[in-house]
mmCIF file of C-alpha atoms in Angstrom:
data_model
loop_
_atom_site.group_PDB
_atom_site.id
_atom_site.type_symbol
_atom_site.label_atom_id
_atom_site.label_comp_id
_atom_site.label_asym_id
_atom_site.label_seq_id
_atom_site.Cartn_x
_atom_site.Cartn_y
_atom_site.Cartn_z
ATOM 1 C CA MET A 51 -0.116 0.136 -0.051
ATOM 2 C CA ARG A 52 2.712 2.411 0.900
ATOM 3 C CA LEU A 53 4.810 1.705 -2.281
ATOM 4 C CA ALA A 54 1.473 2.299 -4.251
ATOM 5 C CA LEU A 55 1.099 5.583 -2.606
ATOM 6 C CA ALA A 56 4.702 6.561 -3.055
ATOM 7 C CA LEU A 57 4.558 5.580 -6.696
ATOM 8 C CA LEU A 58 1.491 7.602 -7.210
ATOM 9 C CA CYS A 59 2.933 10.667 -5.660
ATOM 10 C CA LEU A 60 5.909 10.125 -8.033
ATOM 11 C CA VAL A 61 3.860 9.977 -10.995
ATOM 12 C CA GLN A 62 1.765 13.197 -10.130
ATOM 13 C CA GLN A 63 4.784 15.067 -9.338
ATOM 14 C CA GLY A 64 6.294 14.222 -12.654
ATOM 15 C CA THR A 65 3.062 15.043 -14.659
ATOM 16 C CA ARG A 66 1.816 18.245 -13.043
ATOM 17 C CA GLU A 67 1.760 20.935 -15.698
ATOM 18 C CA THR A 68 1.415 24.765 -14.764
ATOM 19 C CA LYS A 69 -0.954 27.032 -16.603
ATOM 20 C CA ALA A 70 2.213 28.309 -18.359
ATOM 21 C CA GLY A 71 2.702 24.618 -19.802
ATOM 22 C CA LEU A 72 5.678 24.151 -17.743
ATOM 23 C CA ARG A 73 6.742 21.088 -15.902
ATOM 24 C CA PRO A 74 8.465 22.601 -13.001
ATOM 25 C CA GLU A 75 11.018 19.962 -12.649
ATOM 26 C CA ALA A 76 12.021 20.295 -16.184
ATOM 27 C CA GLY A 77 12.362 24.196 -16.567
ATOM 28 C CA ILE A 78 11.850 25.980 -19.851
ATOM 29 C CA PRO A 79 12.920 23.850 -22.811
ATOM 30 C CA ARG A 80 15.730 25.560 -24.739
ATOM 31 C CA ALA A 81 13.812 24.595 -28.055
ATOM 32 C CA ARG A 82 11.049 27.153 -26.926
ATOM 33 C CA PHE A 83 13.500 29.999 -25.880
ATOM 34 C CA GLU A 84 13.491 31.776 -29.329
ATOM 35 C CA GLU A 85 9.573 31.387 -29.756
ATOM 36 C CA LEU A 86 8.967 32.902 -26.071
ATOM 37 C CA HIS A 87 11.463 35.488 -26.416
ATOM 38 C CA ALA A 88 9.698 36.838 -29.647
ATOM 39 C CA LEU A 89 6.299 36.498 -28.148
ATOM 40 C CA ILE A 90 7.037 38.599 -24.820
ATOM 41 C CA ARG A 91 8.982 41.351 -26.541
ATOM 42 C CA PRO A 92 7.421 44.092 -28.390
ATOM 43 C CA ALA A 93 6.325 43.402 -32.057
ATOM 44 C CA PRO A 94 8.631 44.498 -34.735
ATOM 45 C CA GLY A 95 8.027 47.921 -36.181
ATOM 46 C CA GLY A 96 7.261 49.551 -32.712
ATOM 47 C CA PHE A 97 8.471 52.553 -31.042
ATOM 48 C CA GLU A 98 11.404 50.707 -29.382
ATOM 49 C CA GLU A 99 13.254 50.335 -32.763
ATOM 50 C CA ILE A 100 13.693 54.077 -32.746
ATOM 51 C CA PRO A 101 17.083 55.176 -31.137
ATOM 52 C CA TRP A 102 15.431 57.573 -28.677
ATOM 53 C CA MET A 103 17.691 60.023 -26.922
ATOM 54 C CA THR A 104 17.076 60.509 -23.278
ATOM 55 C CA SER A 105 19.119 63.583 -22.575
ATOM 56 C CA LEU A 106 17.266 66.848 -23.647
ATOM 57 C CA TRP A 107 20.357 68.790 -23.577
ATOM 58 C CA GLU A 108 22.219 66.343 -25.877
ATOM 59 C CA ALA A 109 19.436 66.168 -28.254
ATOM 60 C CA ARG A 110 19.188 70.055 -28.375
ATOM 61 C CA ARG A 111 23.058 70.123 -29.100
ATOM 62 C CA LYS A 112 22.782 67.380 -31.959
ATOM 63 C CA ALA A 113 19.666 69.191 -33.449
ATOM 64 C CA ALA A 114 21.479 72.666 -33.380
ATOM 65 C CA THR A 115 24.530 71.045 -34.835
ATOM 66 C CA GLU A 116 22.608 69.322 -37.833
ATOM 67 C CA GLY A 117 20.122 72.155 -38.363
ATOM 68 C CA LYS A 118 17.123 70.067 -37.315
ATOM 69 C CA PRO A 119 14.031 70.301 -35.179
ATOM 70 C CA LEU A 120 13.797 68.165 -31.820
ATOM 71 C CA LEU A 121 10.978 65.577 -31.804
ATOM 72 C CA VAL A 122 10.077 65.238 -27.984
ATOM 73 C CA TRP A 123 8.155 62.541 -26.846
ATOM 74 C CA SER A 124 6.952 63.482 -23.285
ATOM 75 C CA GLY A 125 5.220 61.902 -20.363
ATOM 76 C CA GLU A 126 4.605 62.427 -16.886
ATOM 77 C CA CYS A 127 6.525 59.229 -16.327
ATOM 78 C CA HIS A 128 9.208 58.158 -18.548
ATOM 79 C CA PRO A 129 7.566 57.160 -21.892
ATOM 80 C CA LEU A 130 10.315 54.476 -22.616
ATOM 81 C CA GLY A 131 9.634 53.110 -18.960
ATOM 82 C CA ALA A 132 5.939 52.824 -18.937
ATOM 83 C CA THR A 133 3.452 51.122 -21.295
ATOM 84 C CA MET B 6 13.880 62.143 -28.002
ATOM 85 C CA ALA B 7 11.904 61.038 -24.853
ATOM 86 C CA ILE B 8 11.581 62.893 -21.424
ATOM 87 C CA ASP B 9 9.798 62.596 -18.122
ATOM 88 C CA VAL B 10 8.151 66.040 -17.827
ATOM 89 C CA ILE B 11 8.323 65.868 -13.939
ATOM 90 C CA VAL B 12 12.108 65.490 -13.927
ATOM 91 C CA GLU B 13 12.568 68.105 -16.665
ATOM 92 C CA TRP B 14 10.523 70.768 -15.115
ATOM 93 C CA GLY B 15 12.032 70.055 -11.588
ATOM 94 C CA ARG B 16 15.665 69.701 -12.417
ATOM 95 C CA LYS B 17 17.909 72.641 -11.188
ATOM 96 C CA ASP B 18 20.359 72.939 -13.889
ATOM 97 C CA GLU B 19 20.725 74.533 -17.593
ATOM 98 C CA GLU B 20 18.576 71.682 -18.830
ATOM 99 C CA GLY B 21 15.736 72.408 -16.562
ATOM 100 C CA GLU B 22 16.125 75.953 -17.068
ATOM 101 C CA TRP B 23 15.762 75.571 -20.731
ATOM 102 C CA PHE B 24 12.828 73.137 -20.537
ATOM 103 C CA ARG B 25 10.873 75.568 -18.342
ATOM 104 C CA SER B 26 11.572 78.494 -20.874
ATOM 105 C CA LEU B 27 10.136 76.288 -23.425
ATOM 106 C CA ASN B 28 6.934 76.262 -21.500
ATOM 107 C CA GLN B 29 7.014 80.088 -20.815
ATOM 108 C CA GLU B 30 7.496 80.466 -24.573
ATOM 109 C CA ALA B 31 4.374 78.472 -25.233
ATOM 110 C CA SER B 32 1.782 79.244 -22.482
ATOM 111 C CA GLY B 33 2.879 81.810 -20.035
ATOM 112 C CA GLY B 34 5.063 80.067 -17.639
ATOM 113 C CA ASP B 35 3.392 77.093 -16.178
ATOM 114 C CA ILE B 36 3.948 73.473 -16.891
ATOM 115 C CA GLY B 37 0.705 73.431 -18.810
ATOM 116 C CA LYS B 38 2.161 72.803 -22.435
ATOM 117 C CA PHE B 39 4.098 69.575 -21.530
ATOM 118 C CA SER B 40 2.287 68.306 -18.532
ATOM 119 C CA MET B 41 -0.963 67.785 -20.572
ATOM 120 C CA ALA B 42 1.308 66.283 -23.480
ATOM 121 C CA SER B 43 1.561 62.894 -21.880
ATOM 122 C CA GLY B 44 2.445 60.291 -24.469
ATOM 123 C CA ARG B 45 2.471 62.965 -27.208
ATOM 124 C CA VAL B 46 5.447 63.863 -29.573
ATOM 125 C CA HIS B 47 6.171 67.685 -29.951
ATOM 126 C CA GLY B 48 8.334 69.539 -32.052
ATOM 127 C CA VAL B 49 10.774 72.014 -30.564
ATOM 128 C CA SER B 50 13.507 74.193 -32.298
ATOM 129 C CA PRO B 51 17.056 73.990 -30.932
ATOM 130 C CA GLY B 52 16.513 77.799 -30.235
ATOM 131 C CA GLY B 53 13.578 77.040 -28.025
ATOM 132 C CA LYS B 54 10.517 77.761 -30.033
ATOM 133 C CA PHE B 55 7.746 75.317 -29.669
ATOM 134 C CA LEU B 56 6.752 73.973 -33.126
ATOM 135 C CA CYS B 57 2.957 73.329 -32.481
ATOM 136 C CA GLY B 58 1.781 76.791 -33.849
ATOM 137 C CA LYS B 59 -1.897 76.192 -34.590
ATOM 138 C CA HIS B 60 -1.751 72.882 -33.116
ATOM 139 C CA CYS B 61 -2.747 72.789 -29.588
ATOM 140 C CA TRP B 62 -1.011 70.001 -27.403
ATOM 141 C CA ARG B 63 -3.934 67.726 -28.178
ATOM 142 C CA ASP B 64 -3.291 67.779 -31.967
ATOM 143 C CA CYS B 65 0.226 68.227 -32.074
ATOM 144 C CA THR B 66 1.682 65.964 -34.704
ATOM 145 C CA VAL B 67 5.101 65.267 -36.166
ATOM 146 C CA ALA B 68 3.887 66.432 -39.705
ATOM 147 C CA GLY B 69 2.543 69.557 -38.263
ATOM 148 C CA ALA B 70 5.790 70.379 -36.318
ATOM 149 C CA LEU B 71 7.774 69.818 -39.637
ATOM 150 C CA GLU B 72 5.666 72.431 -41.257
ATOM 151 C CA GLU B 73 6.132 74.971 -38.475
ATOM 152 C CA TRP B 74 9.880 74.234 -38.630
ATOM 153 C CA ASN B 75 10.173 74.840 -42.375
ATOM 154 C CA ARG B 76 8.343 78.097 -41.952
ATOM 155 C CA LEU B 77 11.025 79.402 -39.515
ATOM 156 C CA PRO B 78 13.608 81.662 -41.503
ATOM 157 C CA ALA B 79 16.281 79.646 -43.239
ATOM 158 C CA SER B 80 19.021 81.412 -40.911
ATOM 159 C CA ASP B 81 17.388 80.003 -37.728
ATOM 160 C CA ARG B 82 17.368 76.417 -39.418
ATOM 161 C CA LYS B 83 20.713 76.091 -40.775
ATOM 162 C CA PRO B 84 23.190 73.849 -39.034
ATOM 163 C CA GLY B 85 25.283 75.833 -36.299
ATOM 164 C CA ALA B 86 22.787 78.515 -36.324
ATOM 165 C CA VAL B 87 22.220 77.854 -32.619
ATOM 166 C CA LYS B 88 25.196 77.330 -30.295
ATOM 167 C CA VAL B 89 24.836 74.727 -27.419
ATOM 168 C CA GLY B 90 27.714 74.213 -25.313
ATOM 169 C CA ASP B 91 28.344 71.686 -22.608
ATOM 170 C CA MET B 92 25.985 71.771 -19.490
ATOM 171 C CA LYS B 93 27.942 72.943 -16.824
ATOM 172 C CA LYS B 94 26.755 70.950 -13.898
ATOM 173 C CA ALA B 95 23.838 68.422 -14.034
ATOM 174 C CA ASP B 96 21.320 68.533 -11.196
ATOM 175 C CA ARG B 97 22.759 65.601 -8.923
ATOM 176 C CA LYS B 98 19.213 64.520 -8.027
ATOM 177 C CA VAL B 99 18.597 63.459 -11.747
ATOM 178 C CA PRO B 100 19.401 59.807 -11.663
ATOM 179 C CA THR B 101 21.980 58.350 -13.810
ATOM 180 C CA PRO B 102 23.264 54.714 -13.610
ATOM 181 C CA PRO B 103 26.572 54.497 -11.654
ATOM 182 C CA PRO B 104 29.603 54.214 -14.007
ATOM 183 C CA GLY B 105 30.239 50.680 -15.388
ATOM 184 C CA SER B 106 26.603 49.807 -14.728
ATOM 185 C CA LEU B 107 24.889 46.975 -16.919
ATOM 186 C CA VAL B 108 21.625 48.364 -18.040
ATOM 187 C CA LEU B 109 19.133 45.946 -18.674
ATOM 188 C CA LYS B 110 15.684 46.542 -20.629
ATOM 189 C CA VAL B 111 12.930 44.335 -19.195
ATOM 190 C CA HIS B 112 9.562 43.558 -20.952
ATOM 191 C CA GLN B 113 6.872 41.961 -19.151
ATOM 192 C CA ARG B 114 3.685 40.476 -20.900
ATOM 193 C CA ARG B 115 0.419 38.600 -20.028
ATOM 194 C CA LEU B 116 0.006 35.519 -22.093
ATOM 195 C CA GLU B 117 -3.009 33.398 -22.551
ATOM 196 C CA ARG B 118 -3.711 29.913 -24.092
ATOM 197 C CA ASP B 119 -5.143 29.655 -27.588
ATOM 198 C CA ALA B 120 -7.660 27.058 -28.709
ATOM 199 C CA GLN B 121 -4.625 24.713 -29.396
ATOM 200 C CA GLY B 122 -3.206 25.121 -26.065
ATOM 201 C CA GLY B 123 -0.250 27.282 -27.247
ATOM 202 C CA LEU B 124 0.557 30.738 -25.688
ATOM 203 C CA ARG B 125 -0.367 33.798 -27.225
ATOM 204 C CA ARG B 126 -0.373 37.577 -26.265
ATOM 205 C CA TRP B 127 -3.351 38.418 -24.009
ATOM 206 C CA LYS B 128 -5.997 40.238 -26.110
ATOM 207 C CA SER B 129 -8.492 40.501 -23.138
ATOM 208 C CA HIS B 130 -7.812 44.148 -21.773
ATOM 209 C CA ASP B 131 -7.904 47.662 -22.808
ATOM 210 C CA TYR B 132 -4.319 48.451 -23.059
ATOM 211 C CA GLY B 133 -3.628 46.896 -26.313
ATOM 212 C CA GLU B 134 -0.622 44.478 -27.032
ATOM 213 C CA GLU B 135 2.154 46.420 -25.666
ATOM 214 C CA PRO B 136 4.135 44.721 -22.969
ATOM 215 C CA GLY B 137 5.201 46.395 -19.844
ATOM 216 C CA HIS B 138 8.553 48.187 -19.997
ATOM 217 C CA GLU B 139 11.161 48.473 -17.037
ATOM 218 C CA TYR B 140 14.988 49.095 -16.778
ATOM 219 C CA LEU B 141 17.448 47.783 -14.334
ATOM 220 C CA TRP B 142 20.752 49.268 -13.482
ATOM 221 C CA ILE B 143 23.122 46.556 -12.153
ATOM 222 C CA GLU B 144 26.184 48.017 -10.571
ATOM 223 C CA GLU B 145 29.550 46.953 -11.764
ATOM 224 C CA ALA B 146 30.729 45.029 -8.812
ATOM 225 C CA ALA B 147 27.517 43.030 -8.837
ATOM 226 C CA TRP B 148 27.285 41.978 -12.592
ATOM 227 C CA ARG B 149 31.146 41.256 -12.600
ATOM 228 C CA SER B 150 30.548 38.755 -10.162
ATOM 229 C CA LEU B 151 28.827 36.761 -12.831
ATOM 230 C CA VAL B 152 32.005 36.190 -14.856
ATOM 231 C CA PRO B 153 33.874 33.284 -13.983
ATOM 232 C CA ALA B 154 37.565 33.790 -12.846
ATOM 233 C CA SER B 155 38.838 30.940 -15.034
ATOM 234 C CA PRO B 156 36.076 29.915 -17.351
ATOM 235 C CA GLN B 157 35.984 26.307 -18.429
ATOM 236 C CA LYS B 158 33.410 24.654 -20.376
ATOM 237 C CA GLY B 159 30.998 22.874 -18.052
ATOM 238 C CA GLN B 160 31.740 24.907 -14.931
ATOM 239 C CA SER B 161 28.627 25.456 -12.933
ATOM 240 C CA CYS B 162 27.631 27.450 -9.986
ATOM 241 C CA VAL B 163 24.913 29.161 -8.063
ATOM 242 C CA ILE B 164 24.100 33.001 -8.612
ATOM 243 C CA PRO B 165 24.550 34.404 -5.063
ATOM 244 C CA ALA B 166 21.248 34.942 -3.720
ATOM 245 C CA LYS B 167 21.581 38.743 -3.397
ATOM 246 C CA LEU B 168 22.550 39.218 -7.003
ATOM 247 C CA ALA B 169 19.819 36.919 -8.088
ATOM 248 C CA GLU B 170 17.423 39.063 -6.016
ATOM 249 C CA MET B 171 18.794 42.288 -7.316
ATOM 250 C CA ILE B 172 18.123 41.199 -10.874
ATOM 251 C CA PHE B 173 14.742 39.102 -10.635
ATOM 252 C CA ARG B 174 12.774 40.481 -7.949
ATOM 253 C CA PRO B 175 12.117 43.752 -9.721
ATOM 254 C CA ALA B 176 12.082 42.150 -13.239
ATOM 255 C CA LEU B 177 9.421 39.475 -12.568
ATOM 256 C CA ARG B 178 6.530 41.615 -12.226
ATOM 257 C CA ASP B 179 3.643 42.611 -14.617
ATOM 258 C CA THR B 180 3.435 46.390 -15.399
ATOM 259 C CA SER B 181 1.931 45.803 -18.854
ATOM 260 C CA TRP B 182 -1.487 47.416 -17.337
ATOM 261 C CA GLY B 183 0.100 50.856 -17.699
ATOM 262 C CA GLY B 184 3.515 51.571 -16.174
ATOM 263 C CA LYS B 185 5.092 51.809 -12.930
ATOM 264 C CA THR B 186 2.074 53.273 -11.114
ATOM 265 C CA THR B 187 -0.668 51.193 -12.180
ATOM 266 C CA PRO B 188 -1.695 47.840 -10.571
ATOM 267 C CA SER B 189 1.298 45.376 -10.442
ATOM 268 C CA ALA B 190 2.364 43.102 -7.507
ATOM 269 C CA TYR B 191 5.656 44.905 -6.366
ATOM 270 C CA TRP B 192 7.731 42.255 -4.603
ATOM 271 C CA GLU B 193 9.308 43.203 -1.448
ATOM 272 C CA PRO B 194 12.261 41.178 0.160
ATOM 273 C CA GLY B 195 9.981 39.326 2.485
ATOM 274 C CA HIS B 196 8.013 38.051 -0.576
ATOM 275 C CA VAL B 197 10.854 36.079 -2.103
ATOM 276 C CA ARG B 198 9.898 32.391 -0.923
ATOM 277 C CA SER B 199 12.452 30.785 -3.333
ATOM 278 C CA LEU B 200 14.887 31.841 -5.911
ATOM 279 C CA GLU B 201 17.664 29.921 -7.239
ATOM 280 C CA MET B 202 19.480 30.759 -10.429
ATOM 281 C CA ARG B 203 22.467 28.654 -11.857
ATOM 282 C CA LEU B 204 25.020 29.706 -14.394
ATOM 283 C CA LYS B 205 26.875 27.023 -16.634
ATOM 284 C CA VAL B 206 29.914 27.940 -18.971
ATOM 285 C CA GLU B 207 28.712 26.500 -22.219
ATOM 286 C CA GLU B 208 31.412 27.944 -24.349
ATOM 287 C CA VAL B 209 34.722 29.688 -24.070
ATOM 288 C CA THR B 210 36.481 31.216 -27.098
ATOM 289 C CA ALA B 211 39.298 33.679 -27.587
ATOM 290 C CA THR B 212 36.625 36.415 -27.625
ATOM 291 C CA HIS B 213 33.829 35.372 -25.487
ATOM 292 C CA VAL B 214 32.580 33.314 -22.826
ATOM 293 C CA ARG B 215 28.833 32.133 -23.153
ATOM 294 C CA LEU B 216 26.927 31.218 -20.088
ATOM 295 C CA LEU B 217 23.668 29.431 -19.665
ATOM 296 C CA VAL B 218 21.387 31.033 -16.784
ATOM 297 C CA GLN B 219 18.725 28.474 -15.671
ATOM 298 C CA GLY B 220 16.447 28.781 -12.619
ATOM 299 C CA ALA B 221 13.124 29.199 -10.971
ATOM 300 C CA ALA B 222 11.542 31.853 -8.696
ATOM 301 C CA ALA B 223 8.664 31.748 -6.392
ATOM 302 C CA PHE B 224 7.431 35.123 -4.947
ATOM 303 C CA SER B 225 4.234 35.813 -3.084
ATOM 304 C CA GLU B 226 2.487 38.290 -0.678
ATOM 305 C CA GLU B 227 1.273 35.760 1.546
ATOM 306 C CA PRO B 228 3.175 32.710 2.944
ATOM 307 C CA GLY B 229 2.245 29.693 0.993
ATOM 308 C CA GLY B 230 2.032 31.411 -2.501
ATOM 309 C CA ARG B 231 -0.815 29.604 -4.444
ATOM 310 C CA GLN B 232 -1.640 27.414 -1.599
ATOM 311 C CA ALA B 233 -1.838 30.466 0.943
ATOM 312 C CA SER B 234 -5.022 30.574 2.966
ATOM 313 C CA LYS B 235 -5.141 34.385 2.641
ATOM 314 C CA ALA B 236 -5.330 35.962 -0.680
ATOM 315 C CA GLY B 237 -2.376 37.741 -2.084
ATOM 316 C CA ALA B 238 -0.410 37.996 -5.469
ATOM 317 C CA TRP B 239 1.927 35.390 -6.205
ATOM 318 C CA LEU B 240 4.477 34.226 -9.040
ATOM 319 C CA GLU B 241 6.028 30.892 -9.744
ATOM 320 C CA ALA B 242 8.249 31.295 -12.840
ATOM 321 C CA GLN B 243 11.002 29.288 -14.564
ATOM 322 C CA VAL B 244 14.108 31.103 -16.081
ATOM 323 C CA LEU B 245 16.272 30.504 -19.070
ATOM 324 C CA GLY B 246 18.774 32.515 -20.816
ATOM 325 C CA CYS B 247 21.940 33.150 -22.416
ATOM 326 C CA ILE B 248 24.478 35.796 -21.445
ATOM 327 C CA ARG B 249 27.829 36.339 -23.328
ATOM 328 C CA TYR B 250 30.889 38.100 -21.822
ATOM 329 C CA ASP B 251 33.197 40.023 -24.453
ATOM 330 C CA LEU B 252 36.538 39.226 -22.915
ATOM 331 C CA LYS B 253 38.237 42.054 -24.951
ATOM 332 C CA LYS B 254 35.679 44.766 -24.164
ATOM 333 C CA LYS B 255 35.088 43.282 -20.575
ATOM 334 C CA VAL B 256 31.248 43.764 -20.903
ATOM 335 C CA PHE B 257 28.210 41.580 -21.326
ATOM 336 C CA ASP B 258 27.183 42.364 -24.976
ATOM 337 C CA THR B 259 24.317 39.657 -24.542
ATOM 338 C CA PHE B 260 22.085 39.244 -21.733
ATOM 339 C CA ASP B 261 19.044 37.388 -23.202
ATOM 340 C CA VAL B 262 16.860 35.873 -20.474
ATOM 341 C CA VAL B 263 13.142 34.666 -20.347
ATOM 342 C CA ALA B 264 11.032 33.975 -17.602
ATOM 343 C CA LEU B 265 7.647 32.122 -17.779
ATOM 344 C CA GLY B 266 5.185 31.142 -14.936
ATOM 345 C CA ASP B 267 1.943 31.363 -13.443
ATOM 346 C CA HIS B 268 1.003 34.621 -11.887
ATOM 347 C CA LEU B 269 -1.938 35.943 -9.872
ATOM 348 C CA GLY B 270 -1.623 39.634 -9.796
ATOM 349 C CA TYR B 271 -3.585 42.772 -9.792
ATOM 350 C CA TYR B 272 -5.782 44.632 -12.446
ATOM 351 C CA LEU B 273 -7.702 47.859 -12.477
ATOM 352 C CA ALA B 274 -11.554 47.603 -12.104
ATOM 353 C CA ASN B 275 -13.789 50.372 -12.377
ATOM 354 C CA PRO B 276 -17.197 49.641 -11.000
ATOM 355 C CA ASN B 277 -17.878 53.445 -10.762
ATOM 356 C CA ARG B 278 -17.341 54.104 -14.284
ATOM 357 C CA PRO B 279 -20.824 55.184 -15.011
ATOM 358 C CA THR B 280 -20.629 57.819 -12.381
ATOM 359 C CA GLY B 281 -17.080 58.852 -13.329
ATOM 360 C CA GLY B 282 -15.696 57.376 -10.176
ATOM 361 C CA GLU B 283 -12.083 56.212 -9.438
ATOM 362 C CA ALA B 284 -10.621 52.877 -10.665
ATOM 363 C CA LEU B 285 -9.882 50.500 -8.087
ATOM 364 C CA THR B 286 -6.837 48.102 -7.714
ATOM 365 C CA VAL B 287 -8.101 44.674 -7.132
ATOM 366 C CA LEU B 288 -6.509 41.287 -6.906
ATOM 367 C CA GLU B 289 -7.457 39.175 -9.830
ATOM 368 C CA ASN B 290 -9.762 36.136 -9.371
ATOM 369 C CA ARG B 291 -7.800 34.053 -11.833
ATOM 370 C CA VAL B 292 -4.348 32.912 -12.611
ATOM 371 C CA THR B 293 -2.531 34.243 -15.788
ATOM 372 C CA VAL B 294 0.601 33.345 -17.471
ATOM 373 C CA LEU B 295 3.401 36.166 -17.023
ATOM 374 C CA GLY B 296 6.266 36.167 -19.551
ATOM 375 C CA VAL B 297 9.185 38.418 -18.875
ATOM 376 C CA THR B 298 12.244 39.152 -21.005
ATOM 377 C CA LEU B 299 15.625 40.722 -20.016
ATOM 378 C CA GLN B 300 18.355 42.112 -22.705
ATOM 379 C CA VAL B 301 21.144 44.485 -22.539
ATOM 380 C CA ALA B 302 19.588 48.147 -23.065
ATOM 381 C CA ARG B 303 20.263 50.236 -25.900
ATOM 382 C CA GLU B 304 23.379 52.300 -25.227
ATOM 383 C CA GLY B 305 23.002 55.779 -23.806
ATOM 384 C CA GLN B 306 19.405 55.497 -22.826
ATOM 385 C CA VAL B 307 18.891 56.669 -19.294
ATOM 386 C CA VAL B 308 15.647 55.661 -17.759
ATOM 387 C CA PRO B 309 15.333 55.368 -14.160
ATOM 388 C CA PRO B 310 14.050 51.858 -12.904
ATOM 389 C CA THR B 311 10.666 51.757 -10.898
ATOM 390 C CA GLY B 312 10.710 53.289 -7.432
ATOM 391 C CA PHE B 313 12.705 56.324 -8.226
ATOM 392 C CA VAL B 314 11.214 59.476 -7.168
ATOM 393 C CA PHE B 315 12.614 62.718 -8.325
ATOM 394 C CA GLY B 316 13.696 64.905 -5.631
ATOM 395 C CA GLU B 317 14.290 62.490 -3.075
#
């Protein structure tokens, strides 16, 4: 009886799957790394692909040197650190 | 370029003075022009002219700003017309990462199961498909301890608990609902129930050392996590990643890490919506899947991590 219970526990532990589809004892399979990385990160073509400067002074200096306007993305928390 | 208007308005240096002068030029001296410009892109000339013209802050557009720019006298627009020297002394209260810091960009996203059982981006809330964004500043002494002294393929070690916590406790959250100030479980040190991360040397070449990062984390507001008798946020996540150290530049040029796990967090509910009342932060009544990525941030971008309060 004890042996049967022990075996049952072992089987249950080995097959528990989380909502995320992981088996805790196995970790994230390496084969899924690229897929998950792309799924979580922003979709291509979004604002992160722009090389935003974060120093207003340096941006002003660059604009003055190059004869261009500044385009300032502003927020009441930092736009690059918020959704 | 991108700014936090609260920091720019309050900073006590030439950059702050110039920013405040932009607002004076535009609207008579208060913070009005930019404070209500959250999330918008505005045009400004290097000489300090707000390029919205007929476009009020609500309608300011890039195209409109460029039209206004092109209407300026050619002499104002030519390269070098405005001289901008070095800033004499930056306000010390404006945060910058300590020299030599490793700056990581973090993305946090809710995922859900599709009909086939696979994972997909969560489509079930009002904030679209943008993940949460966060930055981490890891001081040099801390991140250098990840580099084995004499790396050999197959070497393995446990990342010291303090360093693992420095990286993963602030990263493994969900700010995808709208930034640092909107609902998210914020893990305190006492919420770390287990956190074990291991490093393994996978490859050593003349120029690089590549390391595998692998581990698991369990955080919860209440002891017991998902089995707790009292409701509270919790997270159980697995971690996998590849970090690569450049032996010549002596920096990590790659820090690609994924975390994935079950999460019970918070969301904004607004039962008072019909009467215009305030939204409430409530604990969710279902477990979701949280995905987090870490990577080396774009060089030169200075964005404070969560928890920074300007002026303190």
